[in-house]
Each structure stands twice: as structure tokens, then as C-alpha cells.
mmCIF file of C-alpha atoms in Angstrom:
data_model
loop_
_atom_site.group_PDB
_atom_site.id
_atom_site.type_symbol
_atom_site.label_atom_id
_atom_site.label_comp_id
_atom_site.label_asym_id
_atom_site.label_seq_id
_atom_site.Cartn_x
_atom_site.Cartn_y
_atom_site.Cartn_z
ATOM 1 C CA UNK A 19 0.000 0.000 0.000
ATOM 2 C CA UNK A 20 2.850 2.120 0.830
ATOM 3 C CA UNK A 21 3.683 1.440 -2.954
ATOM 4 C CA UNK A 22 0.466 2.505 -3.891
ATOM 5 C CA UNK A 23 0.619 5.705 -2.034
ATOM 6 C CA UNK A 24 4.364 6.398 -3.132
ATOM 7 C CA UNK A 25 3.007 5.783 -6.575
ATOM 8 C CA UNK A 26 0.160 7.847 -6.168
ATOM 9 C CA UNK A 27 1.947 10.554 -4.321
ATOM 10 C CA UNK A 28 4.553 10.627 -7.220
ATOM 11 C CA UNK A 29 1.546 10.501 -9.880
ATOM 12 C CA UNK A 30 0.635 13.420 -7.832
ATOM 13 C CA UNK A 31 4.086 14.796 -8.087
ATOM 14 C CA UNK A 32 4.393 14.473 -11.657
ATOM 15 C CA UNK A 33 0.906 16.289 -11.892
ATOM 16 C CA UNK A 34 2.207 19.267 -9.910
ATOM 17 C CA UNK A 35 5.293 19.307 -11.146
ATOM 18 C CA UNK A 36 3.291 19.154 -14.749
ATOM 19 C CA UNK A 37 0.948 21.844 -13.083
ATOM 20 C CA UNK A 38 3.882 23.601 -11.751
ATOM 21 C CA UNK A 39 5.830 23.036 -15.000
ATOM 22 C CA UNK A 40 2.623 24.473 -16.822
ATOM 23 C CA UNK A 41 2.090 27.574 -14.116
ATOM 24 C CA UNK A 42 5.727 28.195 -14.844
ATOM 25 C CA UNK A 43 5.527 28.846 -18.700
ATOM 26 C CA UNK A 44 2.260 30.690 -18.049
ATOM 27 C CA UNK A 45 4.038 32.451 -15.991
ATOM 28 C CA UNK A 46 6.967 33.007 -18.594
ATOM 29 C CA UNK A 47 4.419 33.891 -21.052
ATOM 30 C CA UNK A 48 2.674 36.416 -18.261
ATOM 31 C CA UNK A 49 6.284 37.909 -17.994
ATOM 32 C CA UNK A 50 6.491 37.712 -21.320
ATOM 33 C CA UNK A 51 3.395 39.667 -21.975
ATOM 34 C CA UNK A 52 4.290 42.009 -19.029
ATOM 35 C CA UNK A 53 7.224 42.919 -21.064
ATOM 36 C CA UNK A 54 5.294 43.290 -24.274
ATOM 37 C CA UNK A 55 2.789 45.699 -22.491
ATOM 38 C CA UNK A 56 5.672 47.769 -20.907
ATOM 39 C CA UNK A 57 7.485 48.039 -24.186
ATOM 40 C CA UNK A 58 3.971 48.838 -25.431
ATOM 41 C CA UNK A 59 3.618 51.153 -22.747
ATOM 42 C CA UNK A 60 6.533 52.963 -23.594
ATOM 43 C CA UNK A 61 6.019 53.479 -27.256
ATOM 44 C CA UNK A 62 2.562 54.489 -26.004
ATOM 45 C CA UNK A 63 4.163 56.969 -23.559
ATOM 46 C CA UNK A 64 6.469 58.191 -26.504
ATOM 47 C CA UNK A 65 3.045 58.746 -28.630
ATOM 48 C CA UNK A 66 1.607 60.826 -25.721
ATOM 49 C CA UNK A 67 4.982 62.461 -25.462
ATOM 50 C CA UNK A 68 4.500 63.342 -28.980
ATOM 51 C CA UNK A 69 0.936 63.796 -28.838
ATOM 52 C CA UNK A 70 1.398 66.391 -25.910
ATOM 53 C CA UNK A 71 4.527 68.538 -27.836
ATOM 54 C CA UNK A 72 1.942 68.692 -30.853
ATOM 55 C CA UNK A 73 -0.856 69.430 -28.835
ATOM 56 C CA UNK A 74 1.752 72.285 -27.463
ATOM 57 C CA UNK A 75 2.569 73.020 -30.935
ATOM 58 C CA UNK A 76 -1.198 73.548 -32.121
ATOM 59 C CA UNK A 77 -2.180 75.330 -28.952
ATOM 60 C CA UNK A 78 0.869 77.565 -29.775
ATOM 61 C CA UNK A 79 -0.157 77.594 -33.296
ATOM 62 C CA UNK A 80 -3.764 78.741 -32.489
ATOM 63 C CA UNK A 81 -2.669 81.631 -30.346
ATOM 64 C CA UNK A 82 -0.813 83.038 -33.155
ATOM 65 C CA UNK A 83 -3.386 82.399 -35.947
ATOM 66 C CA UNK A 84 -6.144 83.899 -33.354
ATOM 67 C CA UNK A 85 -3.311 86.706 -32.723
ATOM 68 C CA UNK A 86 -2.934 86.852 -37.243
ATOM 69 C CA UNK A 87 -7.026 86.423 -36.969
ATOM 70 C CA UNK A 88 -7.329 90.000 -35.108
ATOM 71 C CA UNK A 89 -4.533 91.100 -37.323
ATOM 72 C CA UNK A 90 -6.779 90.643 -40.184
ATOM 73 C CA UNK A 91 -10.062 91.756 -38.493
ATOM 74 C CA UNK A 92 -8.429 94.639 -37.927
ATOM 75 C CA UNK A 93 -6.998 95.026 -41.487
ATOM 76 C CA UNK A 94 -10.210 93.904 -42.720
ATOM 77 C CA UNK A 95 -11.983 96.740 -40.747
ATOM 78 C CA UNK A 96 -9.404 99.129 -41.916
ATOM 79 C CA UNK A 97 -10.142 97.821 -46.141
ATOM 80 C CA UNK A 98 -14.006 97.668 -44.974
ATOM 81 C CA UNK A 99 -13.819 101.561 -44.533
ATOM 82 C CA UNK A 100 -11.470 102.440 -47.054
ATOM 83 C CA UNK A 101 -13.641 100.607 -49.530
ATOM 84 C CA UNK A 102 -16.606 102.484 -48.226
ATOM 85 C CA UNK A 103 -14.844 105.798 -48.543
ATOM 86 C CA UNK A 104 -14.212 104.717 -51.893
ATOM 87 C CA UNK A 105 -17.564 103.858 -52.755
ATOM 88 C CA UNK A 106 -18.767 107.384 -51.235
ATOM 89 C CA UNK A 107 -15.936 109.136 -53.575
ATOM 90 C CA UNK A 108 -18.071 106.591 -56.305
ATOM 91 C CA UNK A 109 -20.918 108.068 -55.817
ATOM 92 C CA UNK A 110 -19.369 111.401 -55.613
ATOM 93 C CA UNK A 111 -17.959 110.908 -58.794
ATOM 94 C CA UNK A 112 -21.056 109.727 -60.229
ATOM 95 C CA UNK A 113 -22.579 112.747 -59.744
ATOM 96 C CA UNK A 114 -20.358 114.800 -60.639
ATOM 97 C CA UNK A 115 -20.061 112.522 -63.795
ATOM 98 C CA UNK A 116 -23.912 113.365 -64.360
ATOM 99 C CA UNK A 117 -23.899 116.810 -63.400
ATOM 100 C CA UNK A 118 -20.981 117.254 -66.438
ATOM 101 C CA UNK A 119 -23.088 115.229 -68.806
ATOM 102 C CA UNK A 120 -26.169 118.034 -67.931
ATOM 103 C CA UNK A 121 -23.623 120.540 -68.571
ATOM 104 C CA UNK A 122 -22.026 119.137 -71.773
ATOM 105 C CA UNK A 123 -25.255 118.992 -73.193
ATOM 106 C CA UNK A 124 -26.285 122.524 -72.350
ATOM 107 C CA UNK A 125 -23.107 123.957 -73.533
ATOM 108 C CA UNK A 126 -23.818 121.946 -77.195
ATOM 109 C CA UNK A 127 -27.535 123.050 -77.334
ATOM 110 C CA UNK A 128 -25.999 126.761 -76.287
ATOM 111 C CA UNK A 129 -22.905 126.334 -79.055
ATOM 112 C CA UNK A 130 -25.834 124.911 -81.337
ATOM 113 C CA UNK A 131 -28.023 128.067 -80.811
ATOM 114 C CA UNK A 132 -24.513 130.450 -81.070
ATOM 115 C CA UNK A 133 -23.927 128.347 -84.644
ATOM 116 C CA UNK A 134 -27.548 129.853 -85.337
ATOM 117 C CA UNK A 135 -27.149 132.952 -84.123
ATOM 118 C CA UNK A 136 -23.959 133.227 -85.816
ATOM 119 C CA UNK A 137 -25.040 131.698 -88.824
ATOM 120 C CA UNK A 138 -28.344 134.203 -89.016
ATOM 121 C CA UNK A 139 -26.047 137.113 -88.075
ATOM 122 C CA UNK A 140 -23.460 136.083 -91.202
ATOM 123 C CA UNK A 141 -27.034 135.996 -93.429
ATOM 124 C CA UNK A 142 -27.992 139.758 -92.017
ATOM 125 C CA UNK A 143 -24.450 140.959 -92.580
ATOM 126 C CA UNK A 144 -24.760 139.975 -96.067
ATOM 127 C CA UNK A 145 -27.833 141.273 -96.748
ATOM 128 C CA UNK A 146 -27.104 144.657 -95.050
ATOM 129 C CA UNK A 147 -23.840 144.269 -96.799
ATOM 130 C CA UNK A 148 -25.903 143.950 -100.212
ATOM 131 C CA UNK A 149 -28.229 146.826 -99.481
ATOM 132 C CA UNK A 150 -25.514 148.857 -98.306
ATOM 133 C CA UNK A 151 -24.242 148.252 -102.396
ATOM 134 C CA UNK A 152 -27.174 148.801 -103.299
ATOM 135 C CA UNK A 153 -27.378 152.254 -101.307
ATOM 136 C CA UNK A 154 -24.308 153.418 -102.049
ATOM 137 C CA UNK A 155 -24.747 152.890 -105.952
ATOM 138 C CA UNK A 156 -28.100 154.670 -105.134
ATOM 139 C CA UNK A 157 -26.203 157.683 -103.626
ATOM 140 C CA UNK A 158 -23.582 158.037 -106.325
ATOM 141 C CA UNK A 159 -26.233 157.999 -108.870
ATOM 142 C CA UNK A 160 -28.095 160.639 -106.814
ATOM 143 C CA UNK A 161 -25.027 162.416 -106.603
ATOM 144 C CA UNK A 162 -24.530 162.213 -110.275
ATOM 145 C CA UNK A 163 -27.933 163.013 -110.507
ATOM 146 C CA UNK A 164 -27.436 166.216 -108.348
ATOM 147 C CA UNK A 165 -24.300 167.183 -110.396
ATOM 148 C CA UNK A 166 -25.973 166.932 -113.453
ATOM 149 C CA UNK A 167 -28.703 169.072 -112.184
ATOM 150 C CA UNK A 168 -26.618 171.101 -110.457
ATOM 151 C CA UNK A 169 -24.913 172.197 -113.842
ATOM 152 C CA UNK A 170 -27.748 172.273 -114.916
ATOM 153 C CA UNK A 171 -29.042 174.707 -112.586
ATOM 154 C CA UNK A 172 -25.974 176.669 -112.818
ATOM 155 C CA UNK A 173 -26.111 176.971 -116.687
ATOM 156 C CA UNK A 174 -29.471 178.523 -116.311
ATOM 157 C CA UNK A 175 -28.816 180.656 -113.263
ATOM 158 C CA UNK A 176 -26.105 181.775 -115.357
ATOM 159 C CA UNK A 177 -28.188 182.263 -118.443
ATOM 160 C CA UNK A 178 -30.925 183.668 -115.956
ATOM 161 C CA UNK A 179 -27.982 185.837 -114.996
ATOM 162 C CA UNK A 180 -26.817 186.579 -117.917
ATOM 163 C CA UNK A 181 -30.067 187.673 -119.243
ATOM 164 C CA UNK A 182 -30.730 189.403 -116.513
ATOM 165 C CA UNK A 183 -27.132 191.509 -116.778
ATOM 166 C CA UNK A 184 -28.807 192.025 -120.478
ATOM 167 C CA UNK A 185 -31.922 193.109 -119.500
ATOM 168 C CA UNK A 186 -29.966 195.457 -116.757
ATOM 169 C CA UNK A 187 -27.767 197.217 -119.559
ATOM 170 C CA UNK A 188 -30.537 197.506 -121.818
ATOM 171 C CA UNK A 189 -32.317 199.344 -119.043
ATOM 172 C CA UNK A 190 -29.252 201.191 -118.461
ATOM 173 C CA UNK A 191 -28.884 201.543 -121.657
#
């Protein structure tokens, strides 16, 4: 019986010892996989590293694009007025444009009704030009006119005279 126990108890041993043999490689692997998960770890803890000093990075980054943002906001504000001063100086110049169109046109009607005026004045010159010809030939041919009859006259005052002076000495006579 003793036998029987021995062999039992060393059937039992070589059970533990496979259990124990068994635990021991689970173990191993355990370790194993301990080791895996710290490496793991690690790189993981390099990735935060990383992750953080980008993180860093962008949070640096976005203070100086909010920083260029309000640059540009204010340089937008700054365009937004200058391009409504220019649109006033638009409209300015709009009406100014018009008011120069109003006055072109008068100035063509009034250089129009100058062409007339100028043009009917240049027809009345020539006409009083024409009748001034025609007065002066009328006032040299009066004036011939008046000679003639003016000799005339004085050839028969002067016959008039004459026989008068006749009559005279034959009344002196």
C-alpha cells in the first residue's frame, strides 16, 4: 500500500510538477506579456509624449493664428472703410459725372443756338452788306444826278444871270 501511495503521491508529483511546469511557462508567457505591455507602454508613452509637444505646438499655433485672426479683423476693418470711402468718392464721382453730362449737353444746345445765331447774323451781314451796295450805288447815282442838275441849274442861273445883266444894260442903256 505504501507502494500505492508512493506511486500515487509521485503521480501526484508528476501532476504538480506538470501543473507547476505548466504555471511556470504561463508564468513566462505572463512575464512575457508584461514585457510586451511595458514596451507597449513605452512606445505608447512616446506617442503621448509626442501627442502632448503637438498638442503644445497647435495650442501655440492657435494663439498666433487667433493673434494673425485680429490682425486681419483689424486690417479687414481698416479695407471695410477704405472701400466704403471709396464707394462714397463713387458716388461722388457719379454725380459729378452726371452733373458734367447736364452741362455738356447745355453747352452743345448753347454752341448749337450760337452756330444759329452766328449763322443768321453772317445771313444779315450779307444782306445789309448787299443793301448797303445797293445804297451806295443809289447815292452816287443821286449824286450824279445832283451834279448833273446842279450844272444844270448853274447853266441857267447863269443864263438867268446873264439875261438878266442884259436886260440890266438895256435898261441902263
Amino acid at each position: 500500500q505504501m507502494a500505492k501511495e508512493i506511486k500515487h503521491i509521485q503521480e501526484n508529483l508528476k501532476l504538480v510538477i506538470n501543473e507547476n511546469h505548466t504555471l511556470r511557462r504561463n508564468f513566462e508567457d505572463a512575464d512575457n506579456k508584461i514585457v510586451d505591455v511595458k514596451n507597449r507602454l513605452l512606445v505608447k508613452e512616446d506617442i503621448i509624449k509626442h501627442i502632448d509637444e503637438e498638442l503644445l505646438c497647435s495650442r501655440k499655433k492657435i494663439v498666433t493664428d487667433e493673434v494673425l485672426i485680429k490682425d486681419l479683423v483689424f486690417e479687414n476693418k481698416n479695407k471695410k472703410g477704405y472701400i466704403d470711402d471709396l464707394e462714397k468718392e463713387v458716388q461722388e464721382l457719379k454725380k459729378t459725372k452726371a452733373k458734367l453730362i447736364y452741362e455738356n449737353s447745355q453747352i452743345r444746345l448753347l454752341a448749337k443756338e450760337i452756330s444759329d445765331d452766328s449763322d443768321n447774323l453772317l445771313r444779315v451781314i450779307t444782306e445789309l452788306k448787299t443793301e448797303k451796295k445797293v445804297a451806295d450805288r443809289k447815292i452816287e447815282s443821286l449824286l450824279e444826278s445832283r451834279k448833273y442838275d446842279g450844272k444844270k441849274m448853274n447853266n441857267m442861273r447863269n443864263e438867268d444871270s446873264k439875261n438878266d445883266n442884259v436886260a440890266q444894260e438895256e435898261v441902263n442903256e
